[in-house]
């Protein structure tokens, strides 16, 4: 999503989008009020009868919004609109109940859609991607994606010592750099929370609980970084976020057969990390009021803690 926000609530108008699919999707919203529902999905058994089916809505299935069809697998959503579709079926998946098709399954684009094109639905919420910070946000996102979001998986899933050594060095060098940045400023891109903070957050909140043990990211704990851990607590304590983070569930998911470490489903007891204890990030607050008290977008985005979401847009009745 590369467009600028150009939405008028009473007369929906959208700039021409870079992406034709999105363009059509936005045009189809014209004159409609709508809401977004979130449905969770589980990774199906890698073995036995469910092998190769991917994300599952469970044996009871899920009624596809906008239709009366009930499906068991997320891949069935993709082929409803296009029976010849062979794309990768990933979460999150954004489904439009009105046009009955998958609109987007790229989280970085969906998060921007929530921030901009859907802004009129959510009332007054902060702009997490203001134009003047766009370049800094994009640069930070790329840095975090390579050095943190992808590197933790690189550590966990490496199948050679060399590959692991490379990923773990990259991961901790990136954490060191972020720690250094957060000595000077409250958030990754300056004085205000932005999309970049919320794209880092899921990796940080899982770090000690999951990645440190299960993905062998154990050079240092996040708790050993004074600024990063403080910053994590501030993000965690943002209204709406803690309730959306099921850390015990994240551990269960990873230490089950789905994770890189064969743990026979046994979930380790620790570490005990209290993200609710006070942080002191206010000391870096800008003079300007920090307009990030309400965080609907982020809360919605991290609803299941694992980003294992199938989202669907539905017209309001
Ligand atoms: N481009 C996607 C990739 C998401 C992704 O890889 N999701 C994983 C779960 S975390 C998935 O669904 N994997 C299933 C597969 O690759 O078959 C995004 O970032 O939104």
mmCIF file of C-alpha atoms and ligand atoms in Angstrom:
data_model
loop_
_atom_site.group_PDB
_atom_site.id
_atom_site.type_symbol
_atom_site.label_atom_id
_atom_site.label_comp_id
_atom_site.label_asym_id
_atom_site.label_seq_id
_atom_site.Cartn_x
_atom_site.Cartn_y
_atom_site.Cartn_z
ATOM 1 C CA UNK A 1 0.000 0.000 0.000
ATOM 2 C CA UNK A 2 1.757 3.080 -1.144
ATOM 3 C CA UNK A 3 -1.061 5.566 -1.423
ATOM 4 C CA UNK A 4 -1.676 8.595 0.698
ATOM 5 C CA UNK A 5 -4.804 8.794 2.768
ATOM 6 C CA UNK A 6 -7.524 10.425 0.777
ATOM 7 C CA UNK A 7 -10.677 9.264 2.420
ATOM 8 C CA UNK A 8 -13.637 11.507 3.106
ATOM 9 C CA UNK A 9 -16.134 9.893 5.399
ATOM 10 C CA UNK A 10 -19.243 11.214 3.701
ATOM 11 C CA UNK A 11 -18.012 10.820 0.174
ATOM 12 C CA UNK A 12 -15.463 8.052 -0.088
ATOM 13 C CA UNK A 13 -12.664 8.922 -2.406
ATOM 14 C CA UNK A 14 -9.415 7.122 -2.878
ATOM 15 C CA UNK A 15 -6.337 8.065 -4.727
ATOM 16 C CA UNK A 16 -5.356 5.714 -7.475
ATOM 17 C CA UNK A 17 -3.566 2.845 -5.727
ATOM 18 C CA UNK A 18 -0.285 1.348 -6.820
ATOM 19 C CA UNK A 19 -1.885 -2.063 -6.454
ATOM 20 C CA UNK A 20 -4.810 -2.811 -8.740
ATOM 21 C CA UNK A 21 -6.325 -5.402 -6.420
ATOM 22 C CA UNK A 22 -6.377 -2.943 -3.593
ATOM 23 C CA UNK A 23 -7.721 -0.270 -5.868
ATOM 24 C CA UNK A 24 -10.696 -2.433 -6.704
ATOM 25 C CA UNK A 25 -11.177 -3.358 -3.116
ATOM 26 C CA UNK A 26 -11.261 0.245 -1.995
ATOM 27 C CA UNK A 27 -13.645 1.207 -4.749
ATOM 28 C CA UNK A 28 -15.955 -1.585 -3.673
ATOM 29 C CA UNK A 29 -16.225 0.022 -0.235
ATOM 30 C CA UNK A 30 -17.744 3.162 -1.648
ATOM 31 C CA UNK A 31 -20.865 4.239 0.214
ATOM 32 C CA UNK A 32 -20.601 1.328 2.634
ATOM 33 C CA UNK A 33 -20.129 1.213 6.329
ATOM 34 C CA UNK A 34 -18.203 -1.826 7.372
ATOM 35 C CA UNK A 35 -16.476 -3.597 10.227
ATOM 36 C CA UNK A 36 -13.580 -5.957 10.599
ATOM 37 C CA UNK A 37 -13.979 -9.335 12.271
ATOM 38 C CA UNK A 38 -11.022 -11.400 13.367
ATOM 39 C CA UNK A 39 -11.001 -15.180 13.221
ATOM 40 C CA UNK A 40 -8.127 -17.251 14.564
ATOM 41 C CA UNK A 41 -6.625 -20.174 12.700
ATOM 42 C CA UNK A 42 -4.362 -23.007 13.836
ATOM 43 C CA UNK A 43 -1.578 -24.697 11.952
ATOM 44 C CA UNK A 44 -2.782 -28.172 11.073
ATOM 45 C CA UNK A 45 -0.992 -31.359 11.948
ATOM 46 C CA UNK A 46 2.107 -31.847 9.814
ATOM 47 C CA UNK A 47 1.453 -35.551 9.729
ATOM 48 C CA UNK A 48 -1.500 -37.816 9.061
ATOM 49 C CA UNK A 49 -4.658 -36.808 7.269
ATOM 50 C CA UNK A 50 -4.142 -33.064 7.739
ATOM 51 C CA UNK A 51 -0.675 -32.977 6.198
ATOM 52 C CA UNK A 52 -0.283 -30.165 3.690
ATOM 53 C CA UNK A 53 -3.574 -28.467 4.482
ATOM 54 C CA UNK A 54 -1.958 -25.526 6.317
ATOM 55 C CA UNK A 55 -4.047 -23.175 8.411
ATOM 56 C CA UNK A 56 -7.206 -24.681 9.851
ATOM 57 C CA UNK A 57 -10.405 -23.237 11.334
ATOM 58 C CA UNK A 58 -10.834 -26.479 13.277
ATOM 59 C CA UNK A 59 -13.115 -29.482 12.753
ATOM 60 C CA UNK A 60 -16.237 -27.393 13.278
ATOM 61 C CA UNK A 61 -15.193 -25.103 10.418
ATOM 62 C CA UNK A 62 -15.906 -21.437 9.828
ATOM 63 C CA UNK A 63 -18.743 -19.768 7.918
ATOM 64 C CA UNK A 64 -17.157 -17.667 5.206
ATOM 65 C CA UNK A 65 -18.314 -14.085 5.786
ATOM 66 C CA UNK A 66 -20.600 -12.902 3.015
ATOM 67 C CA UNK A 67 -21.525 -16.471 2.039
ATOM 68 C CA UNK A 68 -23.294 -19.424 3.634
ATOM 69 C CA UNK A 69 -20.354 -21.703 2.935
ATOM 70 C CA UNK A 70 -18.593 -23.402 5.778
ATOM 71 C CA UNK A 71 -14.924 -24.188 5.336
ATOM 72 C CA UNK A 72 -12.372 -26.023 7.388
ATOM 73 C CA UNK A 73 -9.162 -24.730 5.778
ATOM 74 C CA UNK A 74 -7.950 -21.216 5.106
ATOM 75 C CA UNK A 75 -6.847 -22.259 1.600
ATOM 76 C CA UNK A 76 -10.518 -22.758 0.717
ATOM 77 C CA UNK A 77 -11.042 -18.997 1.074
ATOM 78 C CA UNK A 78 -8.419 -18.347 -1.550
ATOM 79 C CA UNK A 79 -10.050 -20.614 -4.110
ATOM 80 C CA UNK A 80 -13.606 -19.368 -3.606
ATOM 81 C CA UNK A 81 -13.003 -16.312 -5.788
ATOM 82 C CA UNK A 82 -10.354 -17.914 -7.949
ATOM 83 C CA UNK A 83 -10.476 -21.705 -8.233
ATOM 84 C CA UNK A 84 -7.157 -21.715 -10.094
ATOM 85 C CA UNK A 85 -5.333 -19.801 -7.351
ATOM 86 C CA UNK A 86 -2.032 -21.437 -6.340
ATOM 87 C CA UNK A 87 -0.582 -18.699 -4.159
ATOM 88 C CA UNK A 88 0.967 -19.356 -0.725
ATOM 89 C CA UNK A 89 -1.738 -19.410 1.910
ATOM 90 C CA UNK A 90 -0.446 -17.347 4.813
ATOM 91 C CA UNK A 91 -1.722 -15.473 7.823
ATOM 92 C CA UNK A 92 -2.787 -12.799 8.242
ATOM 93 C CA UNK A 93 -5.298 -13.010 5.415
ATOM 94 C CA UNK A 94 -7.692 -10.128 4.806
ATOM 95 C CA UNK A 95 -11.026 -11.294 3.378
ATOM 96 C CA UNK A 96 -13.686 -8.984 1.957
ATOM 97 C CA UNK A 97 -17.161 -10.292 2.757
ATOM 98 C CA UNK A 98 -18.732 -8.005 0.193
ATOM 99 C CA UNK A 99 -16.788 -9.017 -2.891
ATOM 100 C CA UNK A 100 -16.120 -12.463 -1.393
ATOM 101 C CA UNK A 101 -12.422 -12.638 -2.024
ATOM 102 C CA UNK A 102 -9.048 -12.440 -0.358
ATOM 103 C CA UNK A 103 -7.919 -8.850 -0.571
ATOM 104 C CA UNK A 104 -4.440 -9.042 0.853
ATOM 105 C CA UNK A 105 -2.237 -11.402 2.849
ATOM 106 C CA UNK A 106 0.805 -9.234 3.380
ATOM 107 C CA UNK A 107 0.900 -7.989 6.955
ATOM 108 C CA UNK A 108 3.029 -4.933 6.215
ATOM 109 C CA UNK A 109 0.412 -3.749 3.718
ATOM 110 C CA UNK A 110 -2.562 -4.645 5.899
ATOM 111 C CA UNK A 111 -1.157 -2.715 8.852
ATOM 112 C CA UNK A 112 -0.884 0.383 6.638
ATOM 113 C CA UNK A 113 -4.402 -0.106 5.342
ATOM 114 C CA UNK A 114 -5.652 -0.164 8.922
ATOM 115 C CA UNK A 115 -3.750 3.014 9.617
ATOM 116 C CA UNK A 116 -4.804 4.972 6.571
ATOM 117 C CA UNK A 117 -7.588 3.684 4.322
ATOM 118 C CA UNK A 118 -9.615 2.352 7.263
ATOM 119 C CA UNK A 119 -8.956 5.362 9.477
ATOM 120 C CA UNK A 120 -12.450 6.739 9.014
ATOM 121 C CA UNK A 121 -13.937 3.607 10.610
ATOM 122 C CA UNK A 122 -12.004 3.774 13.815
ATOM 123 C CA UNK A 123 -12.639 7.299 15.007
ATOM 124 C CA UNK A 124 -9.789 9.492 16.200
ATOM 125 C CA UNK A 125 -6.745 7.256 16.460
ATOM 126 C CA UNK A 126 -3.119 8.276 16.011
ATOM 127 C CA UNK A 127 -1.483 8.228 12.598
ATOM 128 C CA UNK A 128 1.260 5.608 12.942
ATOM 129 C CA UNK A 129 2.763 6.424 9.587
ATOM 130 C CA UNK A 130 2.850 10.214 9.210
ATOM 131 C CA UNK A 131 4.279 11.444 5.953
ATOM 132 C CA UNK A 132 7.252 13.243 7.499
ATOM 133 C CA UNK A 133 8.392 10.020 9.222
ATOM 134 C CA UNK A 134 7.654 7.682 6.302
ATOM 135 C CA UNK A 135 11.263 7.307 5.164
ATOM 136 C CA UNK A 136 12.532 6.709 8.715
ATOM 137 C CA UNK A 137 9.762 4.167 9.337
ATOM 138 C CA UNK A 138 10.490 2.272 6.113
ATOM 139 C CA UNK A 139 14.198 2.205 6.870
ATOM 140 C CA UNK A 140 13.640 1.017 10.450
ATOM 141 C CA UNK A 141 11.155 -1.617 9.312
ATOM 142 C CA UNK A 142 13.715 -3.053 6.893
ATOM 143 C CA UNK A 143 16.393 -3.048 9.598
ATOM 144 C CA UNK A 144 14.088 -4.745 12.123
ATOM 145 C CA UNK A 145 12.720 -7.237 9.596
ATOM 146 C CA UNK A 146 16.168 -8.480 8.640
ATOM 147 C CA UNK A 147 17.904 -8.234 12.009
ATOM 148 C CA UNK A 148 15.109 -9.224 14.388
ATOM 149 C CA UNK A 149 11.844 -10.537 12.886
ATOM 150 C CA UNK A 150 13.589 -12.817 10.379
ATOM 151 C CA UNK A 151 16.775 -13.407 12.377
ATOM 152 C CA UNK A 152 14.973 -15.089 15.287
ATOM 153 C CA UNK A 153 13.500 -17.553 12.816
ATOM 154 C CA UNK A 154 16.935 -17.905 11.221
ATOM 155 C CA UNK A 155 18.338 -18.898 14.606
ATOM 156 C CA UNK A 156 15.526 -21.324 15.333
ATOM 157 C CA UNK A 157 15.370 -23.038 11.986
ATOM 158 C CA UNK A 158 19.036 -23.052 10.875
ATOM 159 C CA UNK A 159 20.224 -26.509 9.938
ATOM 160 C CA UNK A 160 23.957 -25.791 10.010
ATOM 161 C CA UNK A 161 26.176 -24.297 12.685
ATOM 162 C CA UNK A 162 27.435 -21.673 10.211
ATOM 163 C CA UNK A 163 23.950 -20.504 9.348
ATOM 164 C CA UNK A 164 23.009 -20.305 13.027
ATOM 165 C CA UNK A 165 26.215 -18.436 13.923
ATOM 166 C CA UNK A 166 25.514 -15.868 11.222
ATOM 167 C CA UNK A 167 21.909 -15.311 12.264
ATOM 168 C CA UNK A 168 22.590 -15.122 15.981
ATOM 169 C CA UNK A 169 25.391 -12.578 15.404
ATOM 170 C CA UNK A 170 23.073 -10.478 13.228
ATOM 171 C CA UNK A 171 20.271 -10.715 15.797
ATOM 172 C CA UNK A 172 22.331 -9.533 18.745
ATOM 173 C CA UNK A 173 24.124 -6.837 16.761
ATOM 174 C CA UNK A 174 20.693 -5.502 15.792
ATOM 175 C CA UNK A 175 19.416 -5.645 19.374
ATOM 176 C CA UNK A 176 22.582 -3.822 20.499
ATOM 177 C CA UNK A 177 21.967 -1.105 17.897
ATOM 178 C CA UNK A 178 18.333 -0.681 18.977
ATOM 179 C CA UNK A 179 19.376 -0.541 22.622
ATOM 180 C CA UNK A 180 21.749 2.267 21.722
ATOM 181 C CA UNK A 181 19.040 4.106 19.787
ATOM 182 C CA UNK A 182 16.623 3.855 22.722
ATOM 183 C CA UNK A 183 19.095 5.494 25.087
ATOM 184 C CA UNK A 184 18.577 8.694 23.147
ATOM 185 C CA UNK A 185 14.968 8.574 22.077
ATOM 186 C CA UNK A 186 11.725 7.216 23.420
ATOM 187 C CA UNK A 187 10.586 5.334 20.313
ATOM 188 C CA UNK A 188 12.312 3.855 17.279
ATOM 189 C CA UNK A 189 11.588 6.810 15.011
ATOM 190 C CA UNK A 190 11.684 9.612 17.580
ATOM 191 C CA UNK A 191 9.176 11.112 20.015
ATOM 192 C CA UNK A 192 6.024 9.314 18.921
ATOM 193 C CA UNK A 193 4.993 5.714 18.539
ATOM 194 C CA UNK A 194 4.930 4.648 14.923
ATOM 195 C CA UNK A 195 4.283 1.564 12.853
ATOM 196 C CA UNK A 196 7.968 0.675 13.307
ATOM 197 C CA UNK A 197 7.487 0.194 17.064
ATOM 198 C CA UNK A 198 4.496 -2.053 16.537
ATOM 199 C CA UNK A 199 6.295 -4.165 13.973
ATOM 200 C CA UNK A 200 9.127 -4.769 16.429
ATOM 201 C CA UNK A 201 6.846 -5.436 19.388
ATOM 202 C CA UNK A 202 5.734 -9.036 18.607
ATOM 203 C CA UNK A 203 9.348 -10.202 18.416
ATOM 204 C CA UNK A 204 10.272 -8.443 21.653
ATOM 205 C CA UNK A 205 7.310 -9.680 23.652
ATOM 206 C CA UNK A 206 8.134 -13.263 22.690
ATOM 207 C CA UNK A 207 11.864 -12.937 23.092
ATOM 208 C CA UNK A 208 12.539 -14.173 26.616
ATOM 209 C CA UNK A 209 9.465 -16.390 26.800
ATOM 210 C CA UNK A 210 10.002 -18.188 23.514
ATOM 211 C CA UNK A 211 12.988 -17.307 21.354
ATOM 212 C CA UNK A 212 15.607 -17.321 24.109
ATOM 213 C CA UNK A 213 15.021 -21.013 24.815
ATOM 214 C CA UNK A 214 13.227 -22.539 21.846
ATOM 215 C CA UNK A 215 15.045 -20.680 19.061
ATOM 216 C CA UNK A 216 18.497 -20.680 20.752
ATOM 217 C CA UNK A 217 18.591 -16.856 20.870
ATOM 218 C CA UNK A 218 20.384 -17.067 24.177
ATOM 219 C CA UNK A 219 23.413 -14.806 24.067
ATOM 220 C CA UNK A 220 21.485 -12.320 26.193
ATOM 221 C CA UNK A 221 17.921 -12.049 27.449
ATOM 222 C CA UNK A 222 15.875 -9.019 26.509
ATOM 223 C CA UNK A 223 15.711 -8.333 30.226
ATOM 224 C CA UNK A 224 19.477 -7.784 30.100
ATOM 225 C CA UNK A 225 18.958 -4.727 27.864
ATOM 226 C CA UNK A 226 17.871 -1.884 30.172
ATOM 227 C CA UNK A 227 16.447 0.386 27.484
ATOM 228 C CA UNK A 228 14.890 -2.253 25.251
ATOM 229 C CA UNK A 229 13.182 -3.995 28.162
ATOM 230 C CA UNK A 230 11.931 -0.680 29.525
ATOM 231 C CA UNK A 231 10.637 0.262 26.091
ATOM 232 C CA UNK A 232 8.960 -3.139 25.747
ATOM 233 C CA UNK A 233 7.152 -2.568 29.023
ATOM 234 C CA UNK A 234 5.887 0.788 27.817
ATOM 235 C CA UNK A 235 4.522 -0.750 24.615
ATOM 236 C CA UNK A 236 3.034 -3.664 26.548
ATOM 237 C CA UNK A 237 1.310 -1.241 28.927
ATOM 238 C CA UNK A 238 -0.253 0.746 26.065
ATOM 239 C CA UNK A 239 -4.041 0.407 26.554
ATOM 240 C CA UNK A 240 -5.454 -2.632 24.790
ATOM 241 C CA UNK A 241 -2.148 -4.370 24.189
ATOM 242 C CA UNK A 242 -1.589 -6.534 27.284
ATOM 243 C CA UNK A 243 -5.019 -8.111 26.910
ATOM 244 C CA UNK A 244 -4.144 -9.009 23.327
ATOM 245 C CA UNK A 245 -0.881 -10.759 24.249
ATOM 246 C CA UNK A 246 -1.349 -14.375 25.219
ATOM 247 C CA UNK A 247 2.234 -15.146 26.214
ATOM 248 C CA UNK A 248 1.331 -18.528 27.703
ATOM 249 C CA UNK A 249 -0.387 -19.371 24.410
ATOM 250 C CA UNK A 250 2.687 -18.288 22.442
ATOM 251 C CA UNK A 251 4.761 -20.690 24.554
ATOM 252 C CA UNK A 252 2.296 -23.509 24.099
ATOM 253 C CA UNK A 253 2.311 -23.002 20.335
ATOM 254 C CA UNK A 254 6.069 -23.017 20.035
ATOM 255 C CA UNK A 255 6.795 -25.883 22.384
ATOM 256 C CA UNK A 256 4.219 -28.069 20.703
ATOM 257 C CA UNK A 257 5.142 -29.951 17.540
ATOM 258 C CA UNK A 258 4.887 -26.707 15.538
ATOM 259 C CA UNK A 259 8.050 -25.203 17.048
ATOM 260 C CA UNK A 260 11.661 -25.868 16.010
ATOM 261 C CA UNK A 261 12.486 -27.554 19.326
ATOM 262 C CA UNK A 262 11.032 -31.012 19.831
ATOM 263 C CA UNK A 263 9.647 -30.658 23.348
ATOM 264 C CA UNK A 264 6.919 -33.312 23.348
ATOM 265 C CA UNK A 265 4.472 -30.522 24.035
ATOM 266 C CA UNK A 266 6.102 -29.813 27.397
ATOM 267 C CA UNK A 267 6.103 -26.073 28.073
ATOM 268 C CA UNK A 268 9.019 -24.827 30.213
ATOM 269 C CA UNK A 269 8.007 -23.032 33.378
ATOM 270 C CA UNK A 270 10.073 -19.873 32.903
ATOM 271 C CA UNK A 271 11.310 -17.340 32.555
ATOM 272 C CA UNK A 272 9.134 -15.175 34.755
ATOM 273 C CA UNK A 273 9.055 -11.704 33.197
ATOM 274 C CA UNK A 274 6.683 -9.091 34.548
ATOM 275 C CA UNK A 275 5.894 -6.678 31.718
ATOM 276 C CA UNK A 276 3.464 -4.812 33.969
ATOM 277 C CA UNK A 277 6.081 -3.419 36.340
ATOM 278 C CA UNK A 278 6.794 0.286 35.888
ATOM 279 C CA UNK A 279 8.834 1.653 33.014
ATOM 280 C CA UNK A 280 10.555 5.017 32.991
ATOM 281 C CA UNK A 281 10.333 5.979 29.348
ATOM 282 C CA UNK A 282 8.504 9.230 30.150
ATOM 283 C CA UNK A 283 11.891 10.724 30.944
ATOM 284 C CA UNK A 284 12.473 10.814 27.172
ATOM 285 C CA UNK A 285 9.065 12.325 26.393
ATOM 286 C CA UNK A 286 8.942 15.174 23.946
ATOM 287 C CA UNK A 287 7.452 18.440 25.041
ATOM 288 C CA UNK A 288 4.610 17.846 22.635
ATOM 289 C CA UNK A 289 1.813 15.717 24.028
ATOM 290 C CA UNK A 290 2.196 12.078 23.137
ATOM 291 C CA UNK A 291 -0.956 11.222 21.281
ATOM 292 C CA UNK A 292 -0.764 7.497 21.663
ATOM 293 C CA UNK A 293 -3.059 6.733 24.533
ATOM 294 C CA UNK A 294 -5.612 4.929 22.457
ATOM 295 C CA UNK A 295 -4.331 2.223 20.282
ATOM 296 C CA UNK A 296 -7.111 0.465 18.491
ATOM 297 C CA UNK A 297 -5.094 -0.388 15.429
ATOM 298 C CA UNK A 298 -2.259 -1.999 17.299
ATOM 299 C CA UNK A 299 -4.545 -3.788 19.716
ATOM 300 C CA UNK A 300 -6.473 -5.267 16.845
ATOM 301 C CA UNK A 301 -3.357 -6.219 14.969
ATOM 302 C CA UNK A 302 -1.846 -8.148 17.853
ATOM 303 C CA UNK A 303 -5.127 -9.720 18.922
ATOM 304 C CA UNK A 304 -3.891 -13.300 19.078
ATOM 305 C CA UNK A 305 -0.329 -12.465 19.965
ATOM 306 C CA UNK A 306 0.883 -14.701 17.142
ATOM 307 C CA UNK A 307 -0.531 -12.791 14.225
ATOM 308 C CA UNK A 308 -2.333 -15.952 13.272
ATOM 309 C CA UNK A 309 -5.300 -14.078 12.012
ATOM 310 C CA UNK A 310 -7.786 -14.339 9.264
ATOM 311 C CA UNK A 311 -9.446 -10.962 9.054
ATOM 312 C CA UNK A 312 -12.670 -10.269 7.316
ATOM 313 C CA UNK A 313 -14.328 -7.053 6.335
ATOM 314 C CA UNK A 314 -18.099 -7.066 6.450
ATOM 315 C CA UNK A 315 -20.724 -4.479 5.655
ATOM 316 C CA UNK A 316 -22.584 -3.413 8.797
ATOM 317 C CA UNK A 317 -26.134 -4.711 9.018
HETATM 318 N N1 LIG B 1 4.126 -11.984 3.704
HETATM 319 C C1 LIG B 1 3.495 -12.515 4.810
HETATM 320 C C2 LIG B 1 4.142 -13.768 5.308
HETATM 321 C C3 LIG B 1 3.446 -14.234 6.516
HETATM 322 C C4 LIG B 1 3.845 -15.641 6.899
HETATM 323 O O1 LIG B 1 4.855 -16.211 6.430
HETATM 324 N N2 LIG B 1 3.006 -16.232 7.756
HETATM 325 C C5 LIG B 1 3.299 -17.556 8.216
HETATM 326 C C6 LIG B 1 2.919 -17.693 9.674
HETATM 327 S S1 LIG B 1 3.830 -16.611 10.718
HETATM 328 C C7 LIG B 1 2.462 -18.524 7.425
HETATM 329 O O2 LIG B 1 1.274 -18.355 7.277
HETATM 330 N N3 LIG B 1 3.095 -19.564 6.914
HETATM 331 C C8 LIG B 1 2.436 -20.583 6.183
HETATM 332 C C9 LIG B 1 3.212 -21.008 4.965
HETATM 333 O O3 LIG B 1 4.208 -20.378 4.640
HETATM 334 O O4 LIG B 1 2.803 -22.003 4.356
HETATM 335 C C10 LIG B 1 3.345 -11.476 5.897
HETATM 336 O O5 LIG B 1 4.330 -11.043 6.503
HETATM 337 O O6 LIG B 1 2.239 -11.085 6.117
#
